[in-house]
PDB file of C-alpha atoms in Angstrom:
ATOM      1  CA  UNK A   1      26.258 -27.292  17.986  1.00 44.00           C
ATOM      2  CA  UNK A   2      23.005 -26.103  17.059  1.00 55.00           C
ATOM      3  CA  UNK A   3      23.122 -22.840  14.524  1.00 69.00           C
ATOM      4  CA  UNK A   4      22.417 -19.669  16.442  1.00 77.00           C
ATOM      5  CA  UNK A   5      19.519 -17.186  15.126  1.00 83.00           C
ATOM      6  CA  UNK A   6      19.162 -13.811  16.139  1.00 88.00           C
ATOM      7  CA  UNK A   7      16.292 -12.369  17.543  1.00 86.00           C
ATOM      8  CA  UNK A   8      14.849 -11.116  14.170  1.00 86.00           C
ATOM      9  CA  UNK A   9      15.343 -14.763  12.580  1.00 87.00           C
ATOM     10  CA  UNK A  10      13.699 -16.540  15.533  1.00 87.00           C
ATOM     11  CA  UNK A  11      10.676 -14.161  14.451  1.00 87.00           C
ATOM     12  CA  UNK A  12      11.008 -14.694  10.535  1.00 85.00           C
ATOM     13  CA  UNK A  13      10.571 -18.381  11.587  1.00 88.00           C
ATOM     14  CA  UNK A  14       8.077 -17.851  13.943  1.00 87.00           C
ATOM     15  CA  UNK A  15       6.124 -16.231  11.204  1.00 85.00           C
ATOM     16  CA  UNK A  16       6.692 -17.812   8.687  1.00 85.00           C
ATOM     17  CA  UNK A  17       5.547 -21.424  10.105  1.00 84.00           C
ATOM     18  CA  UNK A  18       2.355 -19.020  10.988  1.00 79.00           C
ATOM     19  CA  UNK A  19       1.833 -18.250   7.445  1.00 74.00           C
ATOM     20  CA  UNK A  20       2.362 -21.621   5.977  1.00 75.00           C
ATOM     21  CA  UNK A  21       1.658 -24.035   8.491  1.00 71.00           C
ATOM     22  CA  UNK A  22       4.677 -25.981   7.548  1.00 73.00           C
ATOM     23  CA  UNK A  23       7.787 -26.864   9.957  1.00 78.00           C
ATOM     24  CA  UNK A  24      10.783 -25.337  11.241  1.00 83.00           C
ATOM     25  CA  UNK A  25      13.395 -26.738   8.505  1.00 78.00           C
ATOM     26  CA  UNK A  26      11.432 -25.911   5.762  1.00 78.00           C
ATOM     27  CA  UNK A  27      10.763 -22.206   6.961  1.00 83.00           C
ATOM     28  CA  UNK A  28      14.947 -21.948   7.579  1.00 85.00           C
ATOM     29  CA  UNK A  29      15.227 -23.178   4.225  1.00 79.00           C
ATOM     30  CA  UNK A  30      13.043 -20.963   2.269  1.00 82.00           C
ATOM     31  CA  UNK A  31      13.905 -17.730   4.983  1.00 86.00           C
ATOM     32  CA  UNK A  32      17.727 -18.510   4.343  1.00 78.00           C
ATOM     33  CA  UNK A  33      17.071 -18.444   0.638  1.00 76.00           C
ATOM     34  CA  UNK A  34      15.306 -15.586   0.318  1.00 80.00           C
ATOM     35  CA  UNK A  35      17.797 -13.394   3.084  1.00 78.00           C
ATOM     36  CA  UNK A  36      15.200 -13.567   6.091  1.00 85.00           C
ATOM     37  CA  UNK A  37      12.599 -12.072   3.700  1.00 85.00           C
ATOM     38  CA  UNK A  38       9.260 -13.280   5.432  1.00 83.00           C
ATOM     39  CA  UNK A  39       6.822 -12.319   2.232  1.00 79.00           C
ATOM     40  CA  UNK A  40       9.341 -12.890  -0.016  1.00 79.00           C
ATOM     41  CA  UNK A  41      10.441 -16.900   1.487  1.00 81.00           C
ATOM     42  CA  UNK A  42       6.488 -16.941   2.054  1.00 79.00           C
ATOM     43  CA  UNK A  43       5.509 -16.461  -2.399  1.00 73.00           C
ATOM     44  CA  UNK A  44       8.890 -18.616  -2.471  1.00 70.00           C
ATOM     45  CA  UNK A  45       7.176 -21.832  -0.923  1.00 75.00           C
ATOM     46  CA  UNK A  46       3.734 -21.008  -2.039  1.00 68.00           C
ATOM     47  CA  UNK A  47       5.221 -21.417  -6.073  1.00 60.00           C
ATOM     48  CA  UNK A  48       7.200 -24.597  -5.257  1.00 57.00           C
ATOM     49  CA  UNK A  49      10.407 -22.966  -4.066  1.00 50.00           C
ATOM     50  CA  UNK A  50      10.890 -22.110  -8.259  1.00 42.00           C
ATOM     51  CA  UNK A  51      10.271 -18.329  -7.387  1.00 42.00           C
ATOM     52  CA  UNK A  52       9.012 -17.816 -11.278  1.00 43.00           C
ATOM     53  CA  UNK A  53       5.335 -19.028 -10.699  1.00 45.00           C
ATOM     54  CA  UNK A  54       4.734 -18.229 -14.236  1.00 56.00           C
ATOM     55  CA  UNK A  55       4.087 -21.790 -15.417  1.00 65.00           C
ATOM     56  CA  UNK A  56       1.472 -22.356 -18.562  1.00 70.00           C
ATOM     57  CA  UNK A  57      -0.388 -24.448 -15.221  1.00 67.00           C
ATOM     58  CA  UNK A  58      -0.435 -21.852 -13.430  1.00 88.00           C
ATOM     59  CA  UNK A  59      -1.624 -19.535 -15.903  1.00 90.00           C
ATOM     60  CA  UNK A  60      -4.290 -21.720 -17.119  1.00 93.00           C
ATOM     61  CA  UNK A  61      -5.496 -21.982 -13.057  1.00 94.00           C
ATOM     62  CA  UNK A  62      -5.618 -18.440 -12.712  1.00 96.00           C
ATOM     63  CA  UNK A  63      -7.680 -18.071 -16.086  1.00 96.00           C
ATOM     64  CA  UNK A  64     -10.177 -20.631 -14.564  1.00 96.00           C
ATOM     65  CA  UNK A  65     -10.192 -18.677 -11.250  1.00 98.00           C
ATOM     66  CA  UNK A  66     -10.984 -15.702 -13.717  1.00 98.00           C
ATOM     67  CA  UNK A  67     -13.726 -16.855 -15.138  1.00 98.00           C
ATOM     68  CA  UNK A  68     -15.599 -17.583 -12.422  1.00 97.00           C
ATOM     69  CA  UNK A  69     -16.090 -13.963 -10.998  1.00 98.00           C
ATOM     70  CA  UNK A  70     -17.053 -12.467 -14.463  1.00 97.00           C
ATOM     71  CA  UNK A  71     -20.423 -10.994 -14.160  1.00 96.00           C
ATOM     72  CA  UNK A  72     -20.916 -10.641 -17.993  1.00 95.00           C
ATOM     73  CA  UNK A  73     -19.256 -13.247 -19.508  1.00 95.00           C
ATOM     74  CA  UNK A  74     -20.142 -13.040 -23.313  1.00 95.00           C
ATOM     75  CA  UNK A  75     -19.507  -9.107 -23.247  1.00 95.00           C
ATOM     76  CA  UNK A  76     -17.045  -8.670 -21.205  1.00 95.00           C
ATOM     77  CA  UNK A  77     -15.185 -12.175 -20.943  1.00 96.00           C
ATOM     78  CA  UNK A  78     -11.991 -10.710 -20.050  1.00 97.00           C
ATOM     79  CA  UNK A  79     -12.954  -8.310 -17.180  1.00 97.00           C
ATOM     80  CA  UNK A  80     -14.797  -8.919 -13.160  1.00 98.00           C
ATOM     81  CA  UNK A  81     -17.007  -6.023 -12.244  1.00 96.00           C
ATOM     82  CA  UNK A  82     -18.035  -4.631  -8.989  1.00 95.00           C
ATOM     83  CA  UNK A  83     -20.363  -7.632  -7.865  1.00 96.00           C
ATOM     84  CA  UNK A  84     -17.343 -10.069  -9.004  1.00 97.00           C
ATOM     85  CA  UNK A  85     -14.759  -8.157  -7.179  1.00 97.00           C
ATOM     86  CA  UNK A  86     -16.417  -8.018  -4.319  1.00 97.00           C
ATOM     87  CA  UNK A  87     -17.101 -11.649  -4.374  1.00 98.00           C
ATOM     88  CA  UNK A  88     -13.559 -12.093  -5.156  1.00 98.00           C
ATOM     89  CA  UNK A  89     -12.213 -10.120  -2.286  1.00 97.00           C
ATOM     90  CA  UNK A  90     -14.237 -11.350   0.278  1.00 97.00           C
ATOM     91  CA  UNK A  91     -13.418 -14.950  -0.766  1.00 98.00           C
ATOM     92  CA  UNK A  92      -9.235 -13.592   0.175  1.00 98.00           C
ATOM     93  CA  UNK A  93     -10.371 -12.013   2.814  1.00 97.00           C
ATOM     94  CA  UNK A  94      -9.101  -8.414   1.891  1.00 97.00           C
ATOM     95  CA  UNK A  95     -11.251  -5.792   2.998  1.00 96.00           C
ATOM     96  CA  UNK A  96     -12.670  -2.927   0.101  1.00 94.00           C
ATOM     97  CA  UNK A  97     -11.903  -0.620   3.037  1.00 95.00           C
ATOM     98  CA  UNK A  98      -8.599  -1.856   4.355  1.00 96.00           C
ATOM     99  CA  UNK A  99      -5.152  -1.450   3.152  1.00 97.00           C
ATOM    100  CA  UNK A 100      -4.553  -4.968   1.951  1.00 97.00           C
ATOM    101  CA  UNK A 101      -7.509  -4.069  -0.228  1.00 97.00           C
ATOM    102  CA  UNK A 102      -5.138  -1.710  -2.654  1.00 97.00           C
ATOM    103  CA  UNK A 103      -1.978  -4.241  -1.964  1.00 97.00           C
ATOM    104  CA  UNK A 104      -4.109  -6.915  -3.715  1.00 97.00           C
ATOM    105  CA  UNK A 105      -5.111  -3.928  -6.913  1.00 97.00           C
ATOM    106  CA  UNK A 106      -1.580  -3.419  -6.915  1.00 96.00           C
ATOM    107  CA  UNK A 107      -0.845  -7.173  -7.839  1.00 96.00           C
ATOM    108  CA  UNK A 108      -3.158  -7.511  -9.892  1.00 96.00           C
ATOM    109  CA  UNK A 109      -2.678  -4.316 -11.287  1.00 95.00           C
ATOM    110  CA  UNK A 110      -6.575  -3.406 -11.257  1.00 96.00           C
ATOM    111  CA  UNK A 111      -7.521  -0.612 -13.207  1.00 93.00           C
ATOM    112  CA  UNK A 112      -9.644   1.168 -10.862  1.00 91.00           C
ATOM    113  CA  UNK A 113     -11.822   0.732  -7.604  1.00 89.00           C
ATOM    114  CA  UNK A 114     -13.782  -2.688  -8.098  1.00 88.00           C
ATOM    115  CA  UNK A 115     -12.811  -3.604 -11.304  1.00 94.00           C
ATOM    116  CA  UNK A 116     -10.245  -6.616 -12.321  1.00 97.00           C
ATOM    117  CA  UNK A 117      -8.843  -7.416 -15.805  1.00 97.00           C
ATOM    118  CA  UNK A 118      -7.714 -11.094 -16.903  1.00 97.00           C
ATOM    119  CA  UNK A 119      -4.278 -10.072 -17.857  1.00 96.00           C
ATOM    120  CA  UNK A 120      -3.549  -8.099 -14.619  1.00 96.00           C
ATOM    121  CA  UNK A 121      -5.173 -11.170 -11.933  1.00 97.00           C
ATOM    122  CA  UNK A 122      -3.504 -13.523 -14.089  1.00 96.00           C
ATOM    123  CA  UNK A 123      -0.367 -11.883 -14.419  1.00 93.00           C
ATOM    124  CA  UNK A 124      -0.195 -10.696 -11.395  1.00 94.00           C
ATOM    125  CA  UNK A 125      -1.017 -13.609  -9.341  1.00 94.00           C
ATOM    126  CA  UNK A 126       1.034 -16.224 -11.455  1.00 91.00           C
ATOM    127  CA  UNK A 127       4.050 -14.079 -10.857  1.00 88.00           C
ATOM    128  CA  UNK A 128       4.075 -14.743  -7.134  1.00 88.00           C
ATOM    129  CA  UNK A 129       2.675 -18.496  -7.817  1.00 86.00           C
ATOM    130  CA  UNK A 130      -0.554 -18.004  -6.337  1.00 91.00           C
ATOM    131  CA  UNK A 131      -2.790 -20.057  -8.463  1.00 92.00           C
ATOM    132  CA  UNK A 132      -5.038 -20.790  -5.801  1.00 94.00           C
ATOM    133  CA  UNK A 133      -7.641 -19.007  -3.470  1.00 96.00           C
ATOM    134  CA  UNK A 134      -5.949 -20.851  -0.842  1.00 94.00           C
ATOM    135  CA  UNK A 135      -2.493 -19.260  -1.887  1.00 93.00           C
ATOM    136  CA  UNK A 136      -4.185 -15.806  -2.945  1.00 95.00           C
ATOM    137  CA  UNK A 137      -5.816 -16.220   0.808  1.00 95.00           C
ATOM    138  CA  UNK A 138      -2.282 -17.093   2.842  1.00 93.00           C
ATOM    139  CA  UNK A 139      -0.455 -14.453   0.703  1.00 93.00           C
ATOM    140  CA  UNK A 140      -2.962 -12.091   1.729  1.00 95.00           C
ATOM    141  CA  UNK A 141      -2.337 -12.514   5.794  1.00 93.00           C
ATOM    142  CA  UNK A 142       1.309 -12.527   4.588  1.00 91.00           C
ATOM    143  CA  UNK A 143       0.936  -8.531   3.604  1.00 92.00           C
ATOM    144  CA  UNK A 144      -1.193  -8.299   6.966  1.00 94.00           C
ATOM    145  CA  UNK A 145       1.298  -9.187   8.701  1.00 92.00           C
ATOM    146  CA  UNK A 146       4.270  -7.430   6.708  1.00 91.00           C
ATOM    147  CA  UNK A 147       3.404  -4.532   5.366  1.00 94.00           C
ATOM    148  CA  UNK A 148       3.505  -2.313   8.973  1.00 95.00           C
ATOM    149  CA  UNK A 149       7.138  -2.735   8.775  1.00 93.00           C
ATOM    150  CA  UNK A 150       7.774  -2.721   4.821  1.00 93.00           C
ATOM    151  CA  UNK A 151       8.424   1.129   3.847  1.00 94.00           C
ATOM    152  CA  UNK A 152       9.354  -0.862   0.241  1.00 92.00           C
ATOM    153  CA  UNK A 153       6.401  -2.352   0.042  1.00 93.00           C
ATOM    154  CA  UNK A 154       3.874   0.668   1.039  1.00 96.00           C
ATOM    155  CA  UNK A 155       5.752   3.405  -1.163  1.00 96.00           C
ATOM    156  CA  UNK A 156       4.852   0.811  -4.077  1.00 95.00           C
ATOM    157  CA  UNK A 157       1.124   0.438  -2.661  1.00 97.00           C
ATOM    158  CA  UNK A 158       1.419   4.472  -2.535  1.00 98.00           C
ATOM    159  CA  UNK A 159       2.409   5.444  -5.977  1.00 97.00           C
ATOM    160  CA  UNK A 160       0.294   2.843  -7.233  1.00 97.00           C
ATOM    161  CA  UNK A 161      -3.069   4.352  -5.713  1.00 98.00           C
ATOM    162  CA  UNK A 162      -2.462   7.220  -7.599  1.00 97.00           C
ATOM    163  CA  UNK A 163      -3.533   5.675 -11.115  1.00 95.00           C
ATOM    164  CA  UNK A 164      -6.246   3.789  -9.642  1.00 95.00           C
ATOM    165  CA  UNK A 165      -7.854   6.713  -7.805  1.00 96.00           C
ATOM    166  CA  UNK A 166      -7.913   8.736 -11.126  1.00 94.00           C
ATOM    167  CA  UNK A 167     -10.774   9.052 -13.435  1.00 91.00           C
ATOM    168  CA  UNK A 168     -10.117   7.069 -16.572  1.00 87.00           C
ATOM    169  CA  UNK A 169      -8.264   9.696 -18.779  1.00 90.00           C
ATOM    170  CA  UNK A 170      -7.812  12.054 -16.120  1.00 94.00           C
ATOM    171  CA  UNK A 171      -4.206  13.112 -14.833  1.00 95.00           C
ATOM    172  CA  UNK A 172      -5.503  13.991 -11.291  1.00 97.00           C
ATOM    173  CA  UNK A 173      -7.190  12.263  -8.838  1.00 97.00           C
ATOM    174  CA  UNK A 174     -10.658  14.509  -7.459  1.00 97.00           C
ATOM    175  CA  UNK A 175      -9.989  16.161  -4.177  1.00 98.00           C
ATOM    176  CA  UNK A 176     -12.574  13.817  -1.961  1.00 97.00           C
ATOM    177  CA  UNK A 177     -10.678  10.708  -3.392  1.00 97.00           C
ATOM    178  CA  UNK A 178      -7.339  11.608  -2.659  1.00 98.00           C
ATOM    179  CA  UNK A 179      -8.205  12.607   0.769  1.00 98.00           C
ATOM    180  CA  UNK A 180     -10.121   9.531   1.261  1.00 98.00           C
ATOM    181  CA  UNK A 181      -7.129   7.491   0.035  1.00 98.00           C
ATOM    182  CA  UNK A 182      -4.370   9.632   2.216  1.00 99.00           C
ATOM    183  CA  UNK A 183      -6.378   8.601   5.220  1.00 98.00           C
ATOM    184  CA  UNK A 184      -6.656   5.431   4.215  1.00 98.00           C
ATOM    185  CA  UNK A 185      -3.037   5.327   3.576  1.00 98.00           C
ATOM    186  CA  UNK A 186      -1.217   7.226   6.371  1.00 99.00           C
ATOM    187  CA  UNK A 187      -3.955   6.077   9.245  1.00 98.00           C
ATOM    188  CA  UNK A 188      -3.876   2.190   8.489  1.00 98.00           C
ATOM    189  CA  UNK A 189      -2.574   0.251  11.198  1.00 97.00           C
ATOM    190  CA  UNK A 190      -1.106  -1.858   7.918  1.00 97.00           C
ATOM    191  CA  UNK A 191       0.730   1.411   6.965  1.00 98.00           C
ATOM    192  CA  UNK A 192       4.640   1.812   7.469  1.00 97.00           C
ATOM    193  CA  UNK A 193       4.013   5.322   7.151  1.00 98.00           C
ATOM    194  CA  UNK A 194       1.750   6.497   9.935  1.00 98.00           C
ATOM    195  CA  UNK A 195       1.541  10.244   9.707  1.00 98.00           C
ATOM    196  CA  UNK A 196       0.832  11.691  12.997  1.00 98.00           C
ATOM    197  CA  UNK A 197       2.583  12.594  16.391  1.00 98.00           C
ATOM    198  CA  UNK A 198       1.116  12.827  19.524  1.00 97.00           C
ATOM    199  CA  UNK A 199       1.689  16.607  19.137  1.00 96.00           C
ATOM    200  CA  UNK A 200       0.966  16.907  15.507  1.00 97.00           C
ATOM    201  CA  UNK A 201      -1.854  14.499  14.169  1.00 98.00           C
ATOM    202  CA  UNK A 202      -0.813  15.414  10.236  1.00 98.00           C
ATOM    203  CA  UNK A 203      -2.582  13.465   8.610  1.00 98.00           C
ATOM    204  CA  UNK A 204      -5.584  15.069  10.068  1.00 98.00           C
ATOM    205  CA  UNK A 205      -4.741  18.372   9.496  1.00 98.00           C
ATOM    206  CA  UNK A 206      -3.545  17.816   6.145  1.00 98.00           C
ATOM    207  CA  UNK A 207      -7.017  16.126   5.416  1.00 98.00           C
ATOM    208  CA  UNK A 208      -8.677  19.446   7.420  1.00 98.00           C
ATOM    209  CA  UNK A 209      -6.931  21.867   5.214  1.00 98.00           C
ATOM    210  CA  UNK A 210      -7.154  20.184   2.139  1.00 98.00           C
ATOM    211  CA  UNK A 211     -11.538  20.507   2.641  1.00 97.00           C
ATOM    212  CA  UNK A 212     -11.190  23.942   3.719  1.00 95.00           C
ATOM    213  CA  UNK A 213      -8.530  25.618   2.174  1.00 94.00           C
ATOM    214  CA  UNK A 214      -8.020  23.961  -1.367  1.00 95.00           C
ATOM    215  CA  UNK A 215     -10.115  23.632  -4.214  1.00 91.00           C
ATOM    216  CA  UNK A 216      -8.296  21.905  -7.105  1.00 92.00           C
ATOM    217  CA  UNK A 217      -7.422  18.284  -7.768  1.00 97.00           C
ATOM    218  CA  UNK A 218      -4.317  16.358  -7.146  1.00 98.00           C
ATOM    219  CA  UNK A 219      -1.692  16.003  -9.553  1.00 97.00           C
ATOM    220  CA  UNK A 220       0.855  13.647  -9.571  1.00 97.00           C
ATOM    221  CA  UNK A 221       3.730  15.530  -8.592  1.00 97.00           C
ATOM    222  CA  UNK A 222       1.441  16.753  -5.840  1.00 98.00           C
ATOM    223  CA  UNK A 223       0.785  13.047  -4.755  1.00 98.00           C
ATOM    224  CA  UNK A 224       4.315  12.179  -4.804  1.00 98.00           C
ATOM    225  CA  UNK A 225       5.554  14.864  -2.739  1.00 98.00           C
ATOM    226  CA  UNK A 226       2.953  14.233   0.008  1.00 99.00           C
ATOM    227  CA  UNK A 227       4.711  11.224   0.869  1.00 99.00           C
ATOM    228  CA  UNK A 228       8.321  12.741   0.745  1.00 98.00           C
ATOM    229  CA  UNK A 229       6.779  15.639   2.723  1.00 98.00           C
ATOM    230  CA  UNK A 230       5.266  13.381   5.275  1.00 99.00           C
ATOM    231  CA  UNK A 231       8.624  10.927   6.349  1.00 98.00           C
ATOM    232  CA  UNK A 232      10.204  14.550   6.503  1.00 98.00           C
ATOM    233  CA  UNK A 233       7.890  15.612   9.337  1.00 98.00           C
ATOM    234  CA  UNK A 234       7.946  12.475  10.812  1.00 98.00           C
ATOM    235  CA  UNK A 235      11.397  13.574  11.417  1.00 97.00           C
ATOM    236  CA  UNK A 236      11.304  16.732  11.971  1.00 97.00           C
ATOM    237  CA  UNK A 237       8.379  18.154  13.407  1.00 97.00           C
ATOM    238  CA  UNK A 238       9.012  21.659  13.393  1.00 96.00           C
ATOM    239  CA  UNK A 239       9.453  21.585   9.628  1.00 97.00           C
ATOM    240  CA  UNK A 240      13.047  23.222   9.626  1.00 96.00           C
ATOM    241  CA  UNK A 241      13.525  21.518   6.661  1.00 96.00           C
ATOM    242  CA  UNK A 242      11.029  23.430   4.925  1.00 96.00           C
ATOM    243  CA  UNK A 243      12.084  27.182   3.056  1.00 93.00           C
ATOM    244  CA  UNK A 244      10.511  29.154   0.946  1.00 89.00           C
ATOM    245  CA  UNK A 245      13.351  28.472  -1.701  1.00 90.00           C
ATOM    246  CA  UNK A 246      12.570  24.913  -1.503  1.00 91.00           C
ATOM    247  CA  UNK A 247      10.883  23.071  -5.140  1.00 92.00           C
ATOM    248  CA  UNK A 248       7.702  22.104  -2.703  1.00 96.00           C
ATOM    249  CA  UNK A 249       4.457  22.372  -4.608  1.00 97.00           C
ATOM    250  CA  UNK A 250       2.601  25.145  -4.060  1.00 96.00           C
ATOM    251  CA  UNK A 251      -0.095  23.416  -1.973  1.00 97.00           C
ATOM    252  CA  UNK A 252       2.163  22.185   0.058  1.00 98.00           C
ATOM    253  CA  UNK A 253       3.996  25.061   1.078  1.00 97.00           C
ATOM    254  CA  UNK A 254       0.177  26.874   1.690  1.00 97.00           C
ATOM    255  CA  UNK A 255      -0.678  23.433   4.485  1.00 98.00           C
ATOM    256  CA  UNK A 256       3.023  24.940   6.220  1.00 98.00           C
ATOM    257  CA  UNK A 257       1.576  28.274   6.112  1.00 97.00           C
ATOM    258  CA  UNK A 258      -1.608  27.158   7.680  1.00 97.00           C
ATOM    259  CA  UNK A 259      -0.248  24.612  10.301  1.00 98.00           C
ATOM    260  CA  UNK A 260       2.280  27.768  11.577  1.00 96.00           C
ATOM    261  CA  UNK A 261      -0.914  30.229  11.524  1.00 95.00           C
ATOM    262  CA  UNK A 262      -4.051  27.860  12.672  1.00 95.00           C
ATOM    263  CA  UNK A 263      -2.293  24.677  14.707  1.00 93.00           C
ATOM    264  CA  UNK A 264       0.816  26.830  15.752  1.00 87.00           C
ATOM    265  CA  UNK A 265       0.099  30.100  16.464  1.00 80.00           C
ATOM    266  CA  UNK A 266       2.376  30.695  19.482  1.00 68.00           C
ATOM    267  CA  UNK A 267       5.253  29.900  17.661  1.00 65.00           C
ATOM    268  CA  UNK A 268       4.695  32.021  14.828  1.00 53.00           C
ATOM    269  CA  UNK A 269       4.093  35.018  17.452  1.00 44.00           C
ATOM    270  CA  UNK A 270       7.912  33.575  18.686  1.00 43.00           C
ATOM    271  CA  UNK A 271       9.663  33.754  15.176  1.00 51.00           C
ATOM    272  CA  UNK A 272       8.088  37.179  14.596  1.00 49.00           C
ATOM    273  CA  UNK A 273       9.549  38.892  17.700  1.00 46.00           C
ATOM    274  CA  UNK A 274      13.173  37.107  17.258  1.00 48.00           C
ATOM    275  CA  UNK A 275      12.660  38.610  13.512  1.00 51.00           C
ATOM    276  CA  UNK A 276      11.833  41.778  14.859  1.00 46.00           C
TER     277      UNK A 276
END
């Protein structure tokens, strides 16, 4: 008797022949060994089904691939530039202004906005045996297609931005580029976190309040705690899990001050009078 897949297998397949173009055994295969993992069975295949990818060919492919985006090759012969990056990421197909763009800096570990090193593309790549624009390419639709449903993968996308939205030697990101990057990050149809309700667009009014009401940058534990604080309101949109006694940063517990008093102000008249 033929072997029974659920739902959420016949899909993994689905996809996964999508991704690869192979057929149906081979995409059981790799799925199976990689527990119904679509990205995960996809980098399996794309390195020979090793998983390691780390191979001195590999390597040596990926240095090659390097070298052809440098802009400056006897000055800087071990980093790509913004003309090179570009170049680069048009060549995957990741958009500079899409999600996938900072899931491919996060691979490759890139040190800030248009800029690659040779140790982090060839590190980076070889680990997940992409050695190929062909592979970089396929892997690339792969996080298309993944990352809306991957909270794993987008809270690693998430911390990462931090770093690369910092000046270098900085340990905050400017105001404009952190709100550029939350919007980027929790309005993304890519995102697994997409911060708004159809009662409470958040993301908007955290981006609203942050331009009017705050002046500072961003620290990290600032950054971090967005995210926590976002799923939470996901969750609960009344914020009854917020209190005064709560560790919330400070700017944080000012944006539940300001949603109560400038998006909510019928309910704050409410909780006055039961006070009273």
């Amino acid at each position: 008797m033929p072997t029974a897949y659920t739902s959420q297998q016949k899909s993994a397949i689905a996809q996964f022949i999508s991704f690869t173009n192979t057929d149906r055994n081979m995409a059981i295969r790799h799925l199976k060994g990689q527990s119904w993992n679509v990205e995960a069975a996809a980098n399996s295949f794309f390195s020979g089904g090793t998983g390691s990818g780390g191979s001195s060919a590999s390597k040596s492919s990926l240095n090659k691939l390097f070298d052809k985006y440098r802009e400056d090759p006897t000055n800087s012969p071990d980093k790509v530039n913004a003309d090179g990056s570009m170049k680069y990421l048009n060549d995957i197909n990741a958009d500079p202004e899409c999600l996938e763009y900072i899931a491919v800096a996060e691979i490759i570990q890139a040190p800030t906005v248009a800029e690659m090193t040779r140790e982090g593309f060839v590190d980076g790549w070889s680990a997940l045996g992409c050695d190929t624009i062909s592979k970089q390419k396929a892997h690339v639709e792969s996080l298309k297609r993944s990352l809306p449903t991957s909270l794993e993968a987008f809270t690693k996308i998430y911390k990462f931005t931090f770093g690369f939205a910092k000046p270098e030697g900085s340990k905050q990101v400017l105001l404009d580029f952190a709100i550029a990057y939350w919007e980027l990050l929790f309005e993304s149809p890519l995102s697994a976190v997409k911060w708004t309700l159809p009662n409470s667009p958040w993301s908007q009014w955290w981006a609203e309040f942050l331009r009017t009401s705050v002046k500072q940058s961003i620290s990290k534990d600032v950054w971090t705690e967005t995210l926590k604080f976002a799923q939470m309101t996901l969750n609960d949109e009344s914020m009854s899990f917020w209190s005064e006694e709560a560790s919330w940063p400070s700017v944080i517990d000012e944006f539940v001050d300001w949603v109560k008093k400038e998006k909510r102000p019928a309910e704050e008249v409410v909780d006055e009078e039961m006070e009273y």
